[in-house]
Amino acid sequence: MLQTITKHEFKALADQGYNRIPLVVETFADLDTPLSLYLKLANRPFSYLLESVQGGERFGRYSIIGLPARTRIVAHDRDIKVLQDDVVIESAADINPLDFVKQYQARFKTPPYQGLPRFTGGLAGYFGYETVRYIEPRLTRNAHAKTDALGVPDILLMVSEELAVVDNLSGKLYFIVYADPATDNAYEAAHQRLQQLLTQLRQPVAIPQAPAMAPSEAVSEFGEANFKAAVDQAKRYIFDGDIMQVVLAQRLSQPFAASPMSLYRALRSLNPSPYMFYYDMGDHHVVGASPEILVRLENDMVTARPIAGTRPRGKTREHDIALAEELLADPKERAEHVQLMDLGRNDVGRVAVTGSVKVTDSMVIERYSHVMHIVSNVEGKLKPGMQAIDVLKATFPAGTVSGAPKVRAMEIIDELEPSKRGIYAGAVGYLGFNGDMDLAIAIRTAVIKDKTLYVQAGAGIVADSVPESEWMETQNKARAVIRAAEIVLAGLDSNAGQLAQGKE
């Protein structure tokens, strides 16, 4: 017998005005991993897997598996649609897509559920970089001026009403299925769905095959000479007093016919990060291991965590420590970080109660597989009447992927970069039914579409930037994703055998 709320309790919640009520069942899943559970339970279009490693070393307590969503919100060039089972059920062209998302999120009234992580259902997906054009009027005139290499939506959010939450500490699994009390037999249908999921859980997982494939080369869309020329032009804007800093990015692409899940497996091993994600969006996949939060809203507390300043990891512990000390002592890196920390304070301050904004971590080193960064943490108490989308508007995009002053920097990005950024430098994550939000910056992120892998990386340009160094910084930042792709194309499950033979 499933231990969920009773039908009487369900009806009582409906009588209180809740229009989405979660039925939750707890079971053991200590013989599975989040990856195997995703393959068993989801692994179809419009599903996702979210994992976390704290400080580059410890797995987060919870992993979240979004089961295939029937409903999704898609926005492109101010045209917004809601699709259910791939059929358009609602559309709008006369409203800012972010305002539409805010209104859509407000339609859901859900009761709190104790003992689960911060996200137990809501809107999950991404806000691409082009979302800036829904926020800043000065950027709208450039909306159609650039080529769109990827052709993905500006915003794609799945309405996530069926989830599996893995408690990595206890080995337990929570199935969450939302029921609409206005629908006939909603309680019984949700109960039956939970039973189906429990049955699915006990089935063997189909192990994906990852055979070796022909290697492929990553090619820069920008090109080294053009990128360095753009750095010089950006420095002229800085010397003229137009801006203090701008982040210039380049896109690399390469043929990639392997499974996107294989790329996620390799990336999570190579580059464990606070935000690891795998989104199956039908005609494209978004696979990433981002170190950087854009913004989090939890219990009315707004958090931003700017990352700026980069060095590659050292070959030995002593070399690593020396590089960290060099990074913290580098005046260019410190100046860049201080500018972006101030920008983060200003962004949070736009939606925070006056006097509540504070820096809780200042210029600390965080280490990841290929690079280390300088990191700070900024927090503030949300103003009354503000909601998640208001926080997104105030903080999007991050200064660490745009520059300062932010709007002028984005105009220069429009001028100097050869095409639209797409998902890169936007935000990936969720807006919960409970009003909370957690969004990572879409960096260290691959987009796979039409058997092509795309990865982008940027460098912060300041007055004393050296074009060669900035080019190398973009290469270092893209390296984790490119290396993961190399491992997959070499045969993901054959490398262990090569290592065992001591092959060099």
Coordinates of C-alpha atoms in Angstrom, one line a residue:
M1 CA 0.0 0.0 0.0
L2 CA 1.4 3.4 -1.0
Q3 CA 1.9 5.8 2.0
T4 CA 0.8 9.1 0.6
I5 CA -1.6 11.7 1.8
T6 CA -5.2 10.2 2.1
K7 CA -8.0 11.2 -0.2
H8 CA -9.5 13.1 2.7
E9 CA -6.3 15.1 3.2
F10 CA -6.2 15.7 -0.5
K11 CA -9.7 17.1 -0.5
A12 CA -8.9 19.3 2.5
L13 CA -6.0 20.8 0.7
A14 CA -8.1 21.4 -2.4
D15 CA -10.7 23.1 -0.2
Q16 CA -8.0 25.5 0.9
G17 CA -7.5 26.7 -2.7
Y18 CA -4.5 24.6 -3.7
N19 CA -4.7 23.7 -7.4
R20 CA -1.7 21.5 -7.6
I21 CA -1.3 19.0 -4.8
P22 CA 1.8 16.7 -4.5
L23 CA 1.4 13.0 -3.8
V24 CA 4.8 11.8 -2.5
V25 CA 6.0 8.3 -1.9
E26 CA 9.3 7.3 -0.3
T27 CA 11.3 4.2 -1.2
F28 CA 14.8 2.8 -1.1
A29 CA 17.1 3.3 -4.1
D30 CA 20.5 2.7 -2.6
L31 CA 21.4 0.1 -5.3
D32 CA 21.0 2.8 -8.0
T33 CA 22.8 6.0 -8.9
P34 CA 21.1 9.2 -10.1
L35 CA 22.3 8.3 -13.6
S36 CA 20.8 4.8 -13.6
L37 CA 17.6 6.2 -12.2
Y38 CA 17.4 8.8 -14.9
L39 CA 17.9 6.1 -17.6
K40 CA 15.2 3.9 -16.0
L41 CA 12.6 6.6 -15.3
A42 CA 13.1 9.5 -17.7
N43 CA 15.5 9.4 -20.7
R44 CA 13.0 10.8 -23.1
P45 CA 12.4 14.3 -24.6
F46 CA 11.7 17.1 -22.1
S47 CA 13.3 15.4 -19.1
Y48 CA 16.3 16.4 -17.1
L49 CA 18.8 15.5 -14.4
L50 CA 20.3 17.9 -11.9
E51 CA 23.2 17.1 -9.6
S52 CA 25.6 19.1 -7.5
V53 CA 29.2 18.8 -6.1
Q54 CA 30.0 21.4 -3.4
G55 CA 33.4 23.0 -3.5
G56 CA 34.5 20.8 -6.3
E57 CA 34.8 17.8 -3.9
R58 CA 31.6 16.7 -2.1
F59 CA 28.4 15.5 -3.8
G60 CA 25.3 17.5 -2.8
R61 CA 22.7 15.7 -0.8
Y62 CA 20.0 15.7 -3.4
S63 CA 19.8 14.9 -7.1
I64 CA 16.7 15.7 -9.0
I65 CA 15.3 13.8 -12.0
G66 CA 12.6 15.6 -14.0
L67 CA 10.3 13.0 -15.6
P68 CA 9.2 13.8 -19.2
A69 CA 7.0 17.0 -19.0
R70 CA 3.8 17.2 -21.0
T71 CA 3.7 21.0 -21.0
R72 CA 6.4 23.5 -21.8
I73 CA 6.8 27.2 -22.4
V74 CA 8.8 28.3 -25.5
A75 CA 9.7 31.9 -26.3
H76 CA 11.6 33.2 -29.4
D77 CA 11.8 36.8 -30.5
R78 CA 9.0 37.9 -28.2
D79 CA 6.7 35.2 -29.6
I80 CA 5.6 32.9 -26.7
K81 CA 3.8 29.6 -26.8
V82 CA 2.6 27.0 -24.3
L83 CA 2.7 23.5 -25.7
Q84 CA 1.0 20.4 -24.2
D85 CA 1.8 17.0 -25.8
D86 CA 3.5 19.0 -28.6
V87 CA 0.2 20.9 -29.4
V88 CA 0.1 24.7 -28.9
I89 CA -2.6 25.4 -26.3
E90 CA -1.8 29.0 -25.6
S91 CA 0.2 31.7 -27.4
A92 CA 0.9 35.4 -27.0
A93 CA 2.9 38.0 -29.0
D94 CA 1.8 41.2 -27.2
I95 CA 3.4 40.5 -23.8
N96 CA 7.0 40.5 -22.6
P97 CA 7.9 36.8 -22.3
L98 CA 9.3 37.3 -18.8
D99 CA 6.0 38.9 -17.6
F100 CA 4.2 35.9 -19.2
V101 CA 6.4 33.5 -17.3
K102 CA 5.8 35.4 -14.0
Q103 CA 2.0 35.3 -14.6
Y104 CA 2.2 31.6 -15.5
Q105 CA 4.1 30.7 -12.4
A106 CA 1.6 32.5 -10.3
R107 CA -1.2 30.2 -11.6
F108 CA 0.0 27.4 -9.5
K109 CA -0.9 27.2 -5.8
T110 CA 0.8 24.3 -4.0
P111 CA 1.0 23.4 -0.3
P112 CA 4.5 23.2 1.4
Y113 CA 6.0 19.7 1.9
Q114 CA 8.5 19.3 4.7
G115 CA 11.6 17.2 4.5
L116 CA 12.4 17.6 0.8
P117 CA 15.0 19.8 -1.0
R118 CA 14.3 23.3 -2.1
F119 CA 12.9 22.2 -5.5
T120 CA 10.0 19.8 -5.7
G121 CA 8.3 20.9 -8.9
G122 CA 7.8 24.0 -11.0
L123 CA 9.3 25.4 -14.2
A124 CA 12.7 23.9 -15.2
G125 CA 14.9 24.8 -18.2
Y126 CA 16.8 27.8 -19.5
F127 CA 16.8 31.5 -20.2
G128 CA 19.2 32.0 -23.1
Y129 CA 21.4 35.1 -23.3
E130 CA 19.0 36.7 -25.7
T131 CA 16.6 37.1 -22.8
V132 CA 18.5 40.4 -22.2
R133 CA 16.4 41.9 -25.0
Y134 CA 13.3 41.4 -22.9
I135 CA 14.9 43.3 -20.0
E136 CA 16.9 46.2 -21.5
P137 CA 15.2 48.4 -24.2
R138 CA 18.6 49.6 -25.5
L139 CA 19.4 46.1 -26.7
T140 CA 16.2 45.4 -28.6
R141 CA 17.2 47.3 -31.7
N142 CA 20.0 44.7 -32.2
A143 CA 17.7 41.7 -31.8
H144 CA 17.7 40.7 -35.5
A145 CA 21.1 42.1 -36.5
K146 CA 23.2 39.0 -35.8
T147 CA 23.2 35.5 -37.2
D148 CA 21.7 32.7 -35.0
A149 CA 24.0 29.7 -35.4
L150 CA 22.1 27.4 -33.1
G151 CA 18.4 28.3 -33.7
V152 CA 17.3 27.4 -30.2
P153 CA 14.6 29.2 -28.2
D154 CA 15.4 32.3 -26.1
I155 CA 13.5 30.7 -23.2
L156 CA 12.5 27.0 -22.8
L157 CA 10.8 26.0 -19.5
M158 CA 9.3 22.6 -18.8
V159 CA 6.3 22.4 -16.4
S160 CA 7.8 19.8 -14.1
E161 CA 4.9 18.0 -12.3
E162 CA 6.5 14.6 -12.0
L163 CA 9.9 14.2 -10.3
A164 CA 12.2 11.7 -8.6
V165 CA 14.3 13.2 -5.9
V166 CA 17.4 11.1 -4.8
D167 CA 18.6 11.6 -1.2
N168 CA 22.3 10.7 -1.7
L169 CA 22.9 10.6 2.0
S170 CA 20.2 8.1 3.1
G171 CA 19.9 6.2 -0.2
K172 CA 16.2 7.0 -0.4
L173 CA 14.2 8.1 -3.4
Y174 CA 11.1 10.3 -3.3
F175 CA 8.6 10.2 -6.2
I176 CA 6.5 13.4 -6.5
V177 CA 3.5 13.5 -8.7
Y178 CA 1.2 16.6 -8.7
A179 CA -2.5 16.3 -9.1
D180 CA -5.0 18.9 -10.2
P181 CA -8.0 18.6 -7.9
A182 CA -10.2 20.2 -10.7
T183 CA -9.6 17.1 -12.8
D184 CA -11.9 14.0 -12.4
N185 CA -10.3 11.2 -10.4
A186 CA -7.1 13.3 -10.0
Y187 CA -6.1 11.6 -6.7
E188 CA -6.6 8.1 -8.0
A189 CA -4.7 8.9 -11.2
A190 CA -1.7 10.3 -9.3
H191 CA -1.8 7.3 -7.0
Q192 CA -1.8 4.9 -10.0
R193 CA 1.1 6.9 -11.6
L194 CA 3.2 6.5 -8.4
Q195 CA 2.6 2.8 -8.5
Q196 CA 3.7 2.7 -12.1
L197 CA 6.9 4.5 -11.2
L198 CA 7.6 2.1 -8.3
T199 CA 7.3 -0.8 -10.8
Q200 CA 9.6 0.9 -13.3
L201 CA 12.1 1.4 -10.5
R202 CA 12.5 -2.3 -10.0
Q203 CA 13.2 -3.0 -13.7
P204 CA 16.8 -3.4 -15.0
V205 CA 18.3 -0.4 -16.6
A206 CA 19.3 -0.5 -20.3
I207 CA 23.1 0.3 -20.3
P208 CA 23.8 2.8 -23.0
Q209 CA 26.6 1.8 -25.4
A210 CA 29.4 4.3 -26.0
P211 CA 31.6 2.8 -28.7
A212 CA 34.6 4.6 -30.1
M213 CA 34.0 7.0 -32.9
A214 CA 36.2 8.9 -35.3
P215 CA 37.8 11.9 -33.5
S216 CA 36.8 15.4 -34.5
E217 CA 38.4 18.8 -34.2
A218 CA 36.8 21.8 -32.4
V219 CA 36.8 24.8 -34.7
S220 CA 36.5 28.4 -33.5
E221 CA 33.7 30.5 -35.1
F222 CA 35.6 33.7 -34.2
G223 CA 39.1 32.7 -35.2
E224 CA 42.2 33.6 -33.2
A225 CA 43.2 36.6 -35.2
N226 CA 39.6 38.1 -35.2
F227 CA 39.3 37.4 -31.5
K228 CA 42.5 39.2 -30.7
A229 CA 41.4 42.1 -32.9
A230 CA 38.2 42.3 -31.0
V231 CA 40.1 42.4 -27.7
D232 CA 42.1 45.4 -29.0
Q233 CA 38.9 47.1 -30.0
A234 CA 37.4 46.5 -26.6
K235 CA 40.5 48.0 -25.0
R236 CA 40.0 51.1 -27.1
Y237 CA 36.5 51.4 -25.7
I238 CA 38.0 51.1 -22.2
F239 CA 40.6 53.7 -22.8
D240 CA 37.9 56.1 -24.2
G241 CA 36.0 55.7 -20.9
D242 CA 33.1 53.9 -22.5
I243 CA 33.3 50.9 -20.1
M244 CA 35.5 49.4 -17.4
Q245 CA 35.3 45.8 -18.6
V246 CA 33.7 43.6 -21.2
V247 CA 33.5 39.9 -21.5
L248 CA 34.2 38.7 -25.0
A249 CA 33.3 35.1 -25.9
Q250 CA 34.0 32.7 -28.7
R251 CA 32.1 29.6 -29.8
L252 CA 33.8 26.3 -30.7
S253 CA 32.0 23.5 -32.6
Q254 CA 32.7 20.0 -33.7
P255 CA 30.9 17.0 -35.2
F256 CA 29.4 14.9 -32.4
A257 CA 27.2 11.9 -33.2
A258 CA 27.6 10.2 -29.8
S259 CA 25.0 10.0 -27.1
P260 CA 24.6 13.3 -25.2
M261 CA 24.3 11.3 -22.0
S262 CA 27.8 9.9 -22.7
L263 CA 29.0 13.5 -22.7
Y264 CA 27.3 14.2 -19.4
R265 CA 28.9 11.1 -17.9
A266 CA 32.3 12.2 -19.0
L267 CA 31.8 15.8 -17.9
R268 CA 30.5 15.0 -14.4
S269 CA 33.6 12.8 -13.9
L270 CA 36.1 15.3 -15.3
N271 CA 34.6 18.5 -13.9
P272 CA 32.4 18.0 -10.9
S273 CA 30.7 21.3 -10.2
P274 CA 28.0 22.9 -8.0
Y275 CA 25.6 22.9 -10.9
M276 CA 25.6 19.8 -13.1
F277 CA 22.8 19.4 -15.5
Y278 CA 21.5 17.3 -18.4
Y279 CA 18.4 18.6 -20.3
D280 CA 16.8 16.6 -23.1
M281 CA 15.0 19.3 -25.0
G282 CA 13.8 17.2 -28.0
D283 CA 15.8 18.6 -30.9
H284 CA 18.7 19.7 -28.7
H285 CA 20.4 18.8 -25.5
V286 CA 22.0 21.1 -22.9
V287 CA 24.8 19.4 -20.9
G288 CA 26.8 21.4 -18.4
A289 CA 28.9 21.6 -15.3
S290 CA 28.7 25.2 -14.2
P291 CA 30.7 26.5 -11.2
E292 CA 28.7 29.7 -11.0
I293 CA 25.3 30.6 -9.6
L294 CA 23.5 33.5 -11.4
V295 CA 21.1 34.1 -8.6
R296 CA 19.2 32.1 -6.0
L297 CA 16.0 33.0 -4.2
E298 CA 15.2 30.9 -1.2
N299 CA 13.0 31.9 1.7
D300 CA 13.1 35.5 0.5
M301 CA 16.9 35.6 0.6
V302 CA 18.6 36.6 -2.7
T303 CA 22.1 35.2 -3.3
A304 CA 24.6 36.0 -6.1
R305 CA 28.1 34.5 -6.2
P306 CA 30.4 36.3 -8.7
I307 CA 33.3 34.3 -10.1
A308 CA 36.1 36.2 -11.9
G309 CA 39.8 35.6 -12.1
T310 CA 41.1 32.3 -13.5
R311 CA 44.2 30.1 -13.5
P312 CA 44.8 26.5 -14.7
R313 CA 45.2 23.9 -12.1
G314 CA 48.8 23.1 -11.1
K315 CA 50.5 19.8 -11.9
T316 CA 51.5 19.2 -8.3
R317 CA 50.1 20.4 -4.9
E318 CA 52.9 22.9 -4.5
H319 CA 52.4 24.2 -8.1
D320 CA 48.7 24.5 -7.4
I321 CA 49.2 26.5 -4.3
A322 CA 51.7 28.8 -6.1
L323 CA 49.2 29.4 -8.9
A324 CA 46.5 30.3 -6.4
E325 CA 48.8 32.8 -4.6
E326 CA 49.8 34.2 -8.0
L327 CA 46.1 34.6 -8.9
L328 CA 45.2 36.4 -5.7
A329 CA 48.2 38.7 -6.1
D330 CA 47.5 39.5 -9.8
P331 CA 46.4 43.2 -9.9
K332 CA 44.5 42.7 -13.2
E333 CA 42.6 39.7 -11.9
R334 CA 41.8 41.5 -8.6
A335 CA 40.6 44.6 -10.3
E336 CA 38.3 42.6 -12.6
H337 CA 36.9 40.7 -9.6
V338 CA 36.3 43.8 -7.5
Q339 CA 34.4 45.4 -10.4
L340 CA 32.2 42.4 -10.8
M341 CA 31.7 41.9 -7.0
D342 CA 30.5 45.6 -6.9
L343 CA 28.2 44.9 -9.9
G344 CA 26.8 41.9 -8.0
R345 CA 26.1 44.0 -5.0
N346 CA 24.4 46.6 -7.1
D347 CA 22.2 43.9 -8.9
V348 CA 21.1 42.3 -5.6
G349 CA 20.5 45.8 -4.2
R350 CA 17.9 46.5 -6.8
V351 CA 15.6 43.9 -5.3
A352 CA 16.8 43.7 -1.7
V353 CA 15.7 45.6 1.4
T354 CA 17.8 48.7 1.8
G355 CA 20.8 48.0 4.1
S356 CA 20.4 44.2 3.9
V357 CA 23.0 43.5 1.2
K358 CA 26.3 42.1 2.4
V359 CA 29.4 40.2 1.1
T360 CA 29.6 37.0 3.1
D361 CA 32.7 35.6 1.2
S362 CA 35.2 37.9 -0.2
M363 CA 37.8 36.8 -2.8
V364 CA 38.3 33.1 -1.9
I365 CA 39.8 30.5 -4.2
E366 CA 37.6 27.6 -5.5
R367 CA 39.2 24.8 -7.4
Y368 CA 37.7 22.7 -10.2
S369 CA 39.2 20.0 -12.5
H370 CA 40.9 22.3 -15.0
V371 CA 40.9 25.7 -13.5
M372 CA 40.7 27.7 -10.3
H373 CA 38.7 30.9 -9.7
I374 CA 38.4 33.8 -7.3
V375 CA 34.9 33.8 -5.8
S376 CA 32.8 36.1 -3.6
N377 CA 29.3 35.7 -2.2
V378 CA 26.7 38.5 -2.0
E379 CA 23.4 38.2 -0.1
G380 CA 20.3 40.4 0.5
K381 CA 16.8 40.2 1.9
L382 CA 14.1 40.3 -0.9
K383 CA 11.9 43.4 -0.9
P384 CA 8.2 42.8 -0.1
G385 CA 6.1 42.4 -3.2
M386 CA 9.0 41.2 -5.4
Q387 CA 9.0 37.7 -7.0
A388 CA 11.4 35.4 -8.7
I389 CA 11.2 37.0 -12.2
D390 CA 11.8 40.4 -10.7
V391 CA 15.0 39.0 -9.2
L392 CA 16.0 37.5 -12.6
K393 CA 15.4 40.9 -14.3
A394 CA 17.6 42.6 -11.8
T395 CA 20.5 40.2 -12.1
F396 CA 20.4 38.9 -15.7
P397 CA 22.8 38.4 -17.3
A398 CA 25.7 38.1 -14.8
G399 CA 28.3 40.7 -14.9
T400 CA 30.9 37.9 -15.1
V401 CA 29.7 37.1 -18.6
S402 CA 28.8 40.7 -19.8
G403 CA 30.9 43.4 -18.1
A404 CA 30.6 46.8 -16.5
P405 CA 28.7 49.0 -16.9
K406 CA 26.5 46.1 -17.9
V407 CA 24.3 47.6 -20.6
R408 CA 27.1 49.4 -22.5
A409 CA 29.2 46.2 -22.3
M410 CA 26.4 44.2 -23.8
E411 CA 26.1 46.7 -26.7
I412 CA 29.8 46.2 -27.4
I413 CA 29.3 42.4 -27.2
D414 CA 26.6 42.8 -29.9
E415 CA 29.1 44.8 -32.0
L416 CA 32.2 42.6 -31.6
E417 CA 30.9 39.0 -31.4
P418 CA 30.0 37.4 -34.7
S419 CA 26.7 35.8 -33.8
K420 CA 24.0 35.4 -31.1
R421 CA 25.2 33.7 -28.0
G422 CA 22.2 31.5 -27.7
I423 CA 22.0 29.6 -24.4
Y424 CA 25.6 30.5 -23.4
A425 CA 25.9 33.1 -20.7
G426 CA 22.2 32.8 -20.0
A427 CA 20.8 30.9 -17.0
V428 CA 19.9 27.2 -16.4
G429 CA 17.8 25.9 -13.5
Y430 CA 14.3 26.2 -12.1
L431 CA 11.6 28.4 -10.7
G432 CA 9.7 26.4 -8.0
F433 CA 6.0 26.3 -7.5
N434 CA 6.8 27.6 -4.0
G435 CA 8.2 30.9 -5.5
D436 CA 11.9 30.0 -4.9
M437 CA 14.4 30.0 -7.8
D438 CA 17.9 28.7 -8.4
L439 CA 19.7 29.5 -11.6
A440 CA 23.2 28.7 -12.7
I441 CA 25.1 30.7 -15.4
A442 CA 25.2 28.7 -18.6
I443 CA 29.0 28.4 -18.8
R444 CA 31.1 25.1 -19.0
T445 CA 28.0 24.1 -21.0
A446 CA 27.6 22.2 -24.3
V447 CA 24.7 22.4 -26.6
I448 CA 24.3 19.4 -28.9
K449 CA 22.1 19.8 -31.9
D450 CA 22.0 18.1 -35.3
K451 CA 25.0 15.9 -34.4
T452 CA 27.1 19.0 -33.6
L453 CA 28.5 20.0 -30.3
Y454 CA 28.8 23.7 -29.4
V455 CA 30.7 25.1 -26.5
Q456 CA 31.4 28.8 -25.7
A457 CA 33.8 30.5 -23.3
G458 CA 34.6 34.1 -22.5
A459 CA 37.4 36.3 -21.1
G460 CA 37.0 39.5 -19.2
I461 CA 38.8 42.3 -21.0
V462 CA 40.2 45.2 -19.0
A463 CA 42.6 48.1 -19.7
D464 CA 45.8 46.0 -19.3
S465 CA 44.5 42.8 -21.0
V466 CA 46.9 41.0 -23.3
P467 CA 45.1 39.6 -26.4
E468 CA 47.1 36.3 -26.4
S469 CA 46.3 35.8 -22.7
E470 CA 42.6 36.4 -23.2
W471 CA 42.6 33.9 -26.1
M472 CA 44.2 31.3 -23.9
E473 CA 41.8 32.0 -21.1
T474 CA 38.8 31.1 -23.4
Q475 CA 40.7 27.9 -24.5
N476 CA 41.3 26.9 -20.8
K477 CA 37.6 27.5 -19.9
A478 CA 36.3 25.5 -22.9
R479 CA 38.8 22.7 -22.2
A480 CA 36.7 20.6 -19.7
V481 CA 33.9 20.2 -22.2
I482 CA 36.2 19.6 -25.2
R483 CA 38.2 17.0 -23.2
A484 CA 34.9 15.3 -22.2
A485 CA 33.9 15.1 -25.8
E486 CA 37.4 13.6 -26.7
I487 CA 36.9 10.9 -24.0
V488 CA 33.4 10.0 -25.4
L489 CA 34.6 9.8 -29.0
A490 CA 37.5 7.6 -27.9
G491 CA 35.0 5.2 -26.4
L492 CA 33.7 6.1 -23.0
D493 CA 33.7 2.5 -21.6
S494 CA 36.9 1.4 -23.3
N495 CA 39.3 3.9 -21.6
A496 CA 39.5 1.9 -18.3
G497 CA 40.9 -1.0 -20.2
Q498 CA 43.5 1.2 -21.8
L499 CA 44.5 2.6 -18.5
A500 CA 44.8 -0.8 -16.9
Q501 CA 47.4 -1.7 -19.6
G502 CA 49.4 1.4 -18.7
K503 CA 48.9 2.8 -22.2
E504 CA 50.5 6.3 -22.6

